PDB file of C-alpha atoms in Angstrom:
ATOM      1  CA  MET A   1       6.347  13.409  -1.710  1.00 94.00           C
ATOM      2  CA  SER A   2       3.547  15.856  -0.920  1.00 93.00           C
ATOM      3  CA  GLY A   3       6.094  18.612  -0.504  1.00 91.00           C
ATOM      4  CA  ARG A   4       7.825  17.676  -3.768  1.00 94.00           C
ATOM      5  CA  ARG A   5       4.568  17.773  -5.716  1.00 96.00           C
ATOM      6  CA  LEU A   6       3.635  21.108  -4.170  1.00 95.00           C
ATOM      7  CA  ARG A   7       7.029  22.621  -5.026  1.00 94.00           C
ATOM      8  CA  GLU A   8       6.870  21.325  -8.592  1.00 95.00           C
ATOM      9  CA  ALA A   9       3.354  22.714  -9.067  1.00 96.00           C
ATOM     10  CA  VAL A  10       4.342  26.175  -7.807  1.00 95.00           C
ATOM     11  CA  LYS A  11       7.554  26.184  -9.867  1.00 95.00           C
ATOM     12  CA  SER A  12       5.609  25.145 -12.977  1.00 95.00           C
ATOM     13  CA  GLU A  13       3.055  27.913 -12.424  1.00 94.00           C
ATOM     14  CA  PHE A  14       5.782  30.556 -12.165  1.00 94.00           C
ATOM     15  CA  GLY A  15       7.521  29.121 -15.223  1.00 93.00           C
ATOM     16  CA  SER A  16       4.387  29.295 -17.347  1.00 92.00           C
ATOM     17  CA  HIS A  17       4.081  33.004 -16.532  1.00 90.00           C
ATOM     18  CA  GLY A  18       7.588  34.126 -17.418  1.00 85.00           C
ATOM     19  CA  THR A  19       9.501  33.325 -14.212  1.00 85.00           C
ATOM     20  CA  ALA A  20      11.374  30.140 -15.066  1.00 85.00           C
ATOM     21  CA  GLY A  21      13.885  28.458 -12.755  1.00 84.00           C
ATOM     22  CA  MET A  22      12.232  29.667  -9.583  1.00 85.00           C
ATOM     23  CA  ASP A  23      13.617  28.062  -6.405  1.00 90.00           C
ATOM     24  CA  VAL A  24      10.632  27.039  -4.291  1.00 91.00           C
ATOM     25  CA  VAL A  25      11.135  26.462  -0.562  1.00 90.00           C
ATOM     26  CA  ILE A  26       8.427  25.173   1.779  1.00 86.00           C
ATOM     27  CA  ALA A  27       8.643  26.368   5.370  1.00 81.00           C
ATOM     28  CA  GLY A  28       7.070  23.460   7.217  1.00 70.00           C
ATOM     29  CA  LEU A  29       5.488  25.387  10.062  1.00 67.00           C
ATOM     30  CA  CYS A  30       3.259  23.418  12.403  1.00 61.00           C
ATOM     31  CA  ASN A  31      -0.460  24.086  12.070  1.00 59.00           C
ATOM     32  CA  VAL A  32      -2.864  22.103  14.216  1.00 62.00           C
ATOM     33  CA  TYR A  33      -5.779  22.946  11.938  1.00 68.00           C
ATOM     34  CA  THR A  34      -4.386  21.010   8.960  1.00 77.00           C
ATOM     35  CA  HIS A  35      -2.421  18.170  10.574  1.00 82.00           C
ATOM     36  CA  TYR A  36      -0.849  15.730   8.060  1.00 89.00           C
ATOM     37  CA  ILE A  37      -1.011  16.197   4.281  1.00 92.00           C
ATOM     38  CA  THR A  38      -0.307  12.973   2.402  1.00 95.00           C
ATOM     39  CA  THR A  39      -0.537  12.121  -1.278  1.00 96.00           C
ATOM     40  CA  TYR A  40      -3.679  10.560  -2.680  1.00 96.00           C
ATOM     41  CA  GLU A  41      -1.833   7.247  -3.119  1.00 96.00           C
ATOM     42  CA  GLU A  42      -0.521   7.185   0.452  1.00 96.00           C
ATOM     43  CA  TYR A  43      -3.958   8.021   1.786  1.00 96.00           C
ATOM     44  CA  GLN A  44      -5.315   4.750   0.352  1.00 96.00           C
ATOM     45  CA  VAL A  45      -2.974   2.702   2.560  1.00 93.00           C
ATOM     46  CA  GLN A  46      -4.174   4.435   5.769  1.00 93.00           C
ATOM     47  CA  ARG A  47      -1.048   4.135   7.840  1.00 93.00           C
ATOM     48  CA  TYR A  48      -0.434   6.695  10.599  1.00 93.00           C
ATOM     49  CA  GLU A  49       0.165   9.833   8.541  1.00 93.00           C
ATOM     50  CA  ALA A  50      -2.575   8.995   6.038  1.00 94.00           C
ATOM     51  CA  ALA A  51      -5.086   8.209   8.760  1.00 93.00           C
ATOM     52  CA  SER A  52      -4.177  11.571  10.303  1.00 92.00           C
ATOM     53  CA  THR A  53      -4.881  13.484   7.100  1.00 93.00           C
ATOM     54  CA  ILE A  54      -8.147  14.718   8.505  1.00 91.00           C
ATOM     55  CA  TYR A  55      -9.563  16.457   5.418  1.00 92.00           C
ATOM     56  CA  GLY A  56      -9.573  13.394   3.184  1.00 95.00           C
ATOM     57  CA  PRO A  57      -7.684  11.939   0.220  1.00 96.00           C
ATOM     58  CA  HIS A  58      -7.783  15.133  -1.893  1.00 97.00           C
ATOM     59  CA  THR A  59      -6.206  17.387   0.743  1.00 95.00           C
ATOM     60  CA  LEU A  60      -2.948  17.733  -1.200  1.00 96.00           C
ATOM     61  CA  SER A  61      -4.804  18.456  -4.453  1.00 97.00           C
ATOM     62  CA  ALA A  62      -6.704  21.260  -2.732  1.00 96.00           C
ATOM     63  CA  TYR A  63      -3.464  22.766  -1.450  1.00 94.00           C
ATOM     64  CA  ILE A  64      -1.846  22.534  -4.873  1.00 96.00           C
ATOM     65  CA  GLN A  65      -4.855  24.217  -6.483  1.00 96.00           C
ATOM     66  CA  LEU A  66      -4.738  27.112  -4.035  1.00 93.00           C
ATOM     67  CA  TYR A  67      -0.973  27.539  -4.184  1.00 94.00           C
ATOM     68  CA  ARG A  68      -1.079  27.533  -7.988  1.00 95.00           C
ATOM     69  CA  GLY A  69      -3.537  30.407  -7.813  1.00 94.00           C
ATOM     70  CA  LEU A  70      -1.308  32.310  -5.373  1.00 94.00           C
ATOM     71  CA  ALA A  71       1.783  31.726  -7.521  1.00 94.00           C
ATOM     72  CA  ARG A  72      -0.086  32.887 -10.627  1.00 94.00           C
ATOM     73  CA  ALA A  73      -1.205  36.058  -8.880  1.00 95.00           C
ATOM     74  CA  ILE A  74       2.342  36.800  -7.708  1.00 93.00           C
ATOM     75  CA  ALA A  75       3.808  36.167 -11.165  1.00 92.00           C
ATOM     76  CA  MET A  76       1.182  38.355 -12.869  1.00 93.00           C
ATOM     77  CA  ASN A  77       1.180  41.027 -10.139  1.00 93.00           C
ATOM     78  CA  THR A  78      -2.523  40.569  -9.449  1.00 94.00           C
ATOM     79  CA  VAL A  79      -2.353  39.706  -5.756  1.00 93.00           C
ATOM     80  CA  GLN A  80      -4.663  42.626  -4.971  1.00 93.00           C
ATOM     81  CA  ASP A  81      -7.389  40.970  -7.041  1.00 93.00           C
ATOM     82  CA  LEU A  82      -7.404  37.746  -5.039  1.00 92.00           C
ATOM     83  CA  PRO A  83     -10.589  37.081  -3.061  1.00 89.00           C
ATOM     84  CA  SER A  84     -10.174  37.494   0.676  1.00 87.00           C
ATOM     85  CA  GLY A  85     -11.730  34.098   1.374  1.00 85.00           C
ATOM     86  CA  PRO A  86     -13.853  33.127   4.363  1.00 86.00           C
ATOM     87  CA  GLU A  87     -13.072  34.617   7.738  1.00 85.00           C
ATOM     88  CA  PRO A  88     -12.072  32.074  10.381  1.00 78.00           C
ATOM     89  CA  PRO A  89     -14.476  31.730  13.295  1.00 78.00           C
ATOM     90  CA  LEU A  90     -13.640  33.664  16.450  1.00 76.00           C
ATOM     91  CA  PHE A  91     -13.307  31.333  19.386  1.00 70.00           C
ATOM     92  CA  ASN A  92     -13.386  33.487  22.486  1.00 69.00           C
ATOM     93  CA  VAL A  93     -11.827  31.044  24.938  1.00 65.00           C
ATOM     94  CA  THR A  94     -12.192  33.479  27.823  1.00 66.00           C
ATOM     95  CA  SER A  95     -15.979  33.492  27.742  1.00 66.00           C
ATOM     96  CA  LEU A  96     -16.581  29.897  28.783  1.00 72.00           C
ATOM     97  CA  THR A  97     -14.652  27.170  30.551  1.00 75.00           C
ATOM     98  CA  LEU A  98     -15.699  23.640  31.385  1.00 80.00           C
ATOM     99  CA  VAL A  99     -12.840  23.206  33.856  1.00 80.00           C
ATOM    100  CA  PRO A 100     -14.245  23.253  37.395  1.00 82.00           C
ATOM    101  CA  ALA A 101     -12.820  25.848  39.759  1.00 82.00           C
ATOM    102  CA  VAL A 102     -10.245  24.782  42.317  1.00 86.00           C
ATOM    103  CA  THR A 103     -11.800  24.819  45.768  1.00 90.00           C
ATOM    104  CA  PRO A 104      -9.902  25.466  49.016  1.00 94.00           C
ATOM    105  CA  ASP A 105      -8.057  22.454  50.424  1.00 95.00           C
ATOM    106  CA  ARG A 106      -8.608  20.967  53.879  1.00 95.00           C
ATOM    107  CA  ALA A 107      -6.615  18.446  55.879  1.00 96.00           C
ATOM    108  CA  PRO A 108      -8.333  15.853  58.072  1.00 94.00           C
ATOM    109  CA  GLY A 109      -8.584  16.492  61.781  1.00 91.00           C
ATOM    110  CA  ASN A 110      -5.308  16.151  63.672  1.00 93.00           C
ATOM    111  CA  LYS A 111      -3.438  16.027  60.350  1.00 96.00           C
ATOM    112  CA  THR A 112      -1.631  18.549  58.208  1.00 97.00           C
ATOM    113  CA  PHE A 113      -0.743  18.662  54.520  1.00 97.00           C
ATOM    114  CA  GLY A 114       2.080  16.285  53.692  1.00 97.00           C
ATOM    115  CA  ASP A 115       1.471  13.951  56.639  1.00 98.00           C
ATOM    116  CA  VAL A 116       1.889  10.267  55.811  1.00 98.00           C
ATOM    117  CA  LEU A 117      -1.357   8.278  55.899  1.00 97.00           C
ATOM    118  CA  GLN A 118       0.056   4.958  54.711  1.00 97.00           C
ATOM    119  CA  GLU A 119       3.762   4.414  55.180  1.00 98.00           C
ATOM    120  CA  ALA A 120       6.152   2.561  52.911  1.00 97.00           C
ATOM    121  CA  ASN A 121       7.372  -0.895  53.867  1.00 97.00           C
ATOM    122  CA  VAL A 122      10.621  -1.214  55.752  1.00 97.00           C
ATOM    123  CA  GLN A 123      12.276  -3.147  52.933  1.00 97.00           C
ATOM    124  CA  TYR A 124      11.771  -3.790  49.223  1.00 98.00           C
ATOM    125  CA  ARG A 125      13.502  -5.809  46.557  1.00 96.00           C
ATOM    126  CA  VAL A 126      14.127  -4.635  43.017  1.00 96.00           C
ATOM    127  CA  GLY A 127      11.080  -5.281  40.851  1.00 95.00           C
ATOM    128  CA  GLU A 128       8.655  -4.460  43.667  1.00 97.00           C
ATOM    129  CA  VAL A 129       6.588  -1.302  44.064  1.00 98.00           C
ATOM    130  CA  ALA A 130       7.219   1.113  46.923  1.00 98.00           C
ATOM    131  CA  ALA A 131       4.093   3.143  47.731  1.00 98.00           C
ATOM    132  CA  VAL A 132       3.313   5.957  50.147  1.00 98.00           C
ATOM    133  CA  THR A 133       0.044   7.847  50.705  1.00 98.00           C
ATOM    134  CA  PHE A 134       0.070  11.439  51.960  1.00 98.00           C
ATOM    135  CA  VAL A 135      -2.475  14.032  53.014  1.00 98.00           C
ATOM    136  CA  GLY A 136      -2.632  15.896  49.720  1.00 97.00           C
ATOM    137  CA  ALA A 137      -3.907  18.975  47.964  1.00 96.00           C
ATOM    138  CA  ASN A 138      -5.104  19.684  44.462  1.00 95.00           C
ATOM    139  CA  PRO A 139      -2.055  19.398  42.146  1.00 94.00           C
ATOM    140  CA  ARG A 140      -3.450  22.228  40.022  1.00 92.00           C
ATOM    141  CA  ASN A 141      -2.400  24.563  42.819  1.00 91.00           C
ATOM    142  CA  SER A 142       1.242  23.752  42.133  1.00 88.00           C
ATOM    143  CA  ALA A 143       0.874  23.806  38.353  1.00 79.00           C
ATOM    144  CA  GLU A 144      -0.606  27.302  38.487  1.00 71.00           C
ATOM    145  CA  ASN A 145       1.907  28.773  40.952  1.00 68.00           C
ATOM    146  CA  THR A 146       5.323  27.572  39.874  1.00 67.00           C
ATOM    147  CA  THR A 147       7.034  26.928  36.560  1.00 61.00           C
ATOM    148  CA  GLU A 148       9.744  24.600  37.873  1.00 67.00           C
ATOM    149  CA  HIS A 149       8.254  22.114  40.278  1.00 80.00           C
ATOM    150  CA  ASN A 150       8.549  18.429  41.085  1.00 91.00           C
ATOM    151  CA  PHE A 151       5.541  16.739  42.598  1.00 95.00           C
ATOM    152  CA  LEU A 152       7.755  13.966  43.913  1.00 96.00           C
ATOM    153  CA  THR A 153      11.315  12.784  44.313  1.00 97.00           C
ATOM    154  CA  VAL A 154      12.888   9.433  45.107  1.00 98.00           C
ATOM    155  CA  GLU A 155      16.058   9.970  47.102  1.00 98.00           C
ATOM    156  CA  ARG A 156      18.984   7.735  48.131  1.00 98.00           C
ATOM    157  CA  TYR A 157      21.006   8.278  51.291  1.00 98.00           C
ATOM    158  CA  THR A 158      24.710   8.801  50.617  1.00 96.00           C
ATOM    159  CA  ASN A 159      26.953   7.720  53.472  1.00 93.00           C
ATOM    160  CA  VAL A 160      29.942   9.675  52.186  1.00 93.00           C
ATOM    161  CA  THR A 161      28.220  13.056  52.421  1.00 93.00           C
ATOM    162  CA  GLY A 162      25.554  12.141  54.962  1.00 94.00           C
ATOM    163  CA  SER A 163      22.875  13.604  52.681  1.00 97.00           C
ATOM    164  CA  TRP A 164      20.013  12.559  50.423  1.00 97.00           C
ATOM    165  CA  GLN A 165      20.521  12.502  46.636  1.00 97.00           C
ATOM    166  CA  VAL A 166      17.615  12.664  44.172  1.00 97.00           C
ATOM    167  CA  VAL A 167      17.662   9.639  41.871  1.00 97.00           C
ATOM    168  CA  GLN A 168      14.200   9.942  40.287  1.00 96.00           C
ATOM    169  CA  ASN A 169      11.340  12.446  40.095  1.00 96.00           C
ATOM    170  CA  ASP A 170       7.894  12.806  38.529  1.00 93.00           C
ATOM    171  CA  ALA A 171       9.443  12.845  35.044  1.00 92.00           C
ATOM    172  CA  SER A 172      10.929   9.377  35.585  1.00 94.00           C
ATOM    173  CA  TRP A 173       9.412   6.385  33.848  1.00 94.00           C
ATOM    174  CA  ASP A 174       9.271   4.355  37.059  1.00 97.00           C
ATOM    175  CA  THR A 175       7.291   6.769  39.244  1.00 97.00           C
ATOM    176  CA  ARG A 176       3.523   7.254  39.503  1.00 97.00           C
ATOM    177  CA  PHE A 177       1.534  10.098  41.070  1.00 97.00           C
ATOM    178  CA  TYR A 178      -2.111   9.505  41.955  1.00 98.00           C
ATOM    179  CA  TRP A 179      -4.348  12.241  43.319  1.00 97.00           C
ATOM    180  CA  THR A 180      -7.594  11.044  44.907  1.00 97.00           C
ATOM    181  CA  LYS A 181     -10.202  13.707  45.555  1.00 94.00           C
ATOM    182  CA  GLY A 182     -12.313  13.240  48.648  1.00 92.00           C
ATOM    183  CA  SER A 183     -15.113  15.323  50.154  1.00 91.00           C
ATOM    184  CA  SER A 184     -15.125  18.747  51.806  1.00 91.00           C
ATOM    185  CA  GLY A 185     -11.858  19.784  50.182  1.00 92.00           C
ATOM    186  CA  GLN A 186      -9.882  16.788  51.440  1.00 96.00           C
ATOM    187  CA  SER A 187      -7.715  14.656  49.164  1.00 97.00           C
ATOM    188  CA  ASN A 188      -4.944  12.077  49.237  1.00 97.00           C
ATOM    189  CA  VAL A 189      -1.850  11.603  47.104  1.00 98.00           C
ATOM    190  CA  THR A 190      -0.344   8.170  46.558  1.00 98.00           C
ATOM    191  CA  ILE A 191       3.164   7.993  45.116  1.00 98.00           C
ATOM    192  CA  GLU A 192       4.452   4.740  43.660  1.00 98.00           C
ATOM    193  CA  TRP A 193       7.982   3.854  42.692  1.00 98.00           C
ATOM    194  CA  HIS A 194       8.280   0.785  40.475  1.00 98.00           C
ATOM    195  CA  ILE A 195      11.787  -0.147  41.515  1.00 97.00           C
ATOM    196  CA  PRO A 196      13.862  -0.914  38.385  1.00 96.00           C
ATOM    197  CA  SER A 197      16.357  -3.767  38.220  1.00 94.00           C
ATOM    198  CA  SER A 198      19.230  -1.289  37.900  1.00 94.00           C
ATOM    199  CA  THR A 199      18.583   0.184  41.367  1.00 96.00           C
ATOM    200  CA  GLU A 200      21.541   0.062  43.726  1.00 95.00           C
ATOM    201  CA  SER A 201      21.101  -1.413  47.183  1.00 96.00           C
ATOM    202  CA  GLY A 202      20.776   1.191  49.880  1.00 97.00           C
ATOM    203  CA  ILE A 203      18.493   3.395  51.945  1.00 98.00           C
ATOM    204  CA  TYR A 204      15.828   5.408  50.142  1.00 98.00           C
ATOM    205  CA  ARG A 205      12.903   7.703  50.836  1.00 98.00           C
ATOM    206  CA  ILE A 206      10.064   9.329  48.874  1.00 98.00           C
ATOM    207  CA  GLN A 207       9.197  13.010  49.095  1.00 97.00           C
ATOM    208  CA  TYR A 208       5.984  14.747  48.028  1.00 97.00           C
ATOM    209  CA  PHE A 209       5.771  18.466  47.192  1.00 95.00           C
ATOM    210  CA  GLY A 210       2.560  20.434  46.818  1.00 95.00           C
ATOM    211  CA  HIS A 211       0.643  23.649  47.449  1.00 94.00           C
ATOM    212  CA  TYR A 212      -2.586  23.932  49.395  1.00 94.00           C
ATOM    213  CA  ARG A 213      -5.125  26.652  48.759  1.00 93.00           C
ATOM    214  CA  ARG A 214      -7.028  28.821  51.187  1.00 89.00           C
ATOM    215  CA  LEU A 215      -9.757  31.349  50.480  1.00 83.00           C
ATOM    216  CA  LEU A 216      -8.970  34.427  48.353  1.00 75.00           C
ATOM    217  CA  LYS A 217      -6.594  32.369  46.194  1.00 77.00           C
ATOM    218  CA  GLN A 218      -3.884  32.171  48.812  1.00 88.00           C
ATOM    219  CA  PHE A 219      -1.462  29.304  48.140  1.00 90.00           C
ATOM    220  CA  TYR A 220       1.035  27.792  50.568  1.00 92.00           C
ATOM    221  CA  PRO A 221       3.783  25.281  49.730  1.00 93.00           C
ATOM    222  CA  PHE A 222       4.244  22.121  51.764  1.00 95.00           C
ATOM    223  CA  GLU A 223       6.106  18.847  51.553  1.00 95.00           C
ATOM    224  CA  GLY A 224       5.855  15.355  52.953  1.00 97.00           C
ATOM    225  CA  THR A 225       8.511  12.719  53.495  1.00 98.00           C
ATOM    226  CA  SER A 226       8.199   8.975  53.889  1.00 98.00           C
ATOM    227  CA  ALA A 227      10.172   6.966  56.397  1.00 98.00           C
ATOM    228  CA  ALA A 228      13.458   5.617  55.129  1.00 98.00           C
ATOM    229  CA  PHE A 229      13.310   2.115  53.601  1.00 98.00           C
ATOM    230  CA  GLU A 230      15.896  -0.335  52.313  1.00 97.00           C
ATOM    231  CA  ILE A 231      16.297  -1.657  48.786  1.00 97.00           C
ATOM    232  CA  THR A 232      18.052  -5.000  48.381  1.00 95.00           C
ATOM    233  CA  ASN A 233      19.061  -6.939  45.292  1.00 86.00           C
ATOM    234  CA  LEU A 234      18.623 -10.300  47.003  1.00 74.00           C
TER     235      LEU A 234
END
């Protein structure tokens, strides 16, 4: 309805200045600065879109007023006389960041990145949660150094091929990835798999993939693998 009222207002403005029958098309490009634009009536109800109309109940009226002025200037060939309007503020995002720097990673003594600290159980039933804790590294290292990367996979052993097949990853609804930051650059990663009822019986394992950082922004990939465990439907 907001779009219809805006189109009708622009069409009417052109028509009143000698350009009748104008076809008005709104290109609904996304703009995070304006968010939703509802009608005054819809704003009073305050459902999702209305509550997200962040500039108040007269947002649409303000747009219509401005677009009428633009349409009038186009129809009368006076665009050059329009005021330039206020300049938007310049947000120089490179001058300041509140995100702490990533420090070099360290593994505990006698351990290396990807080693298992807390192993999965030998057997689970559907509906239970399989969990494994690894020696980890800051996940930002991986996010900043690869565009296609899984932090974790859940894999099922296939007897026919004698290989492991990925059945879920970090994009799956049933997996969880928890990074726990410790001291002196050490950290742990706990991976949970909330085993869904549709899971087939069989042998499974969980793998963890990451990158650890050394000084001078040197990054090294690593992976960790849990022991194999059994899933039963009993």
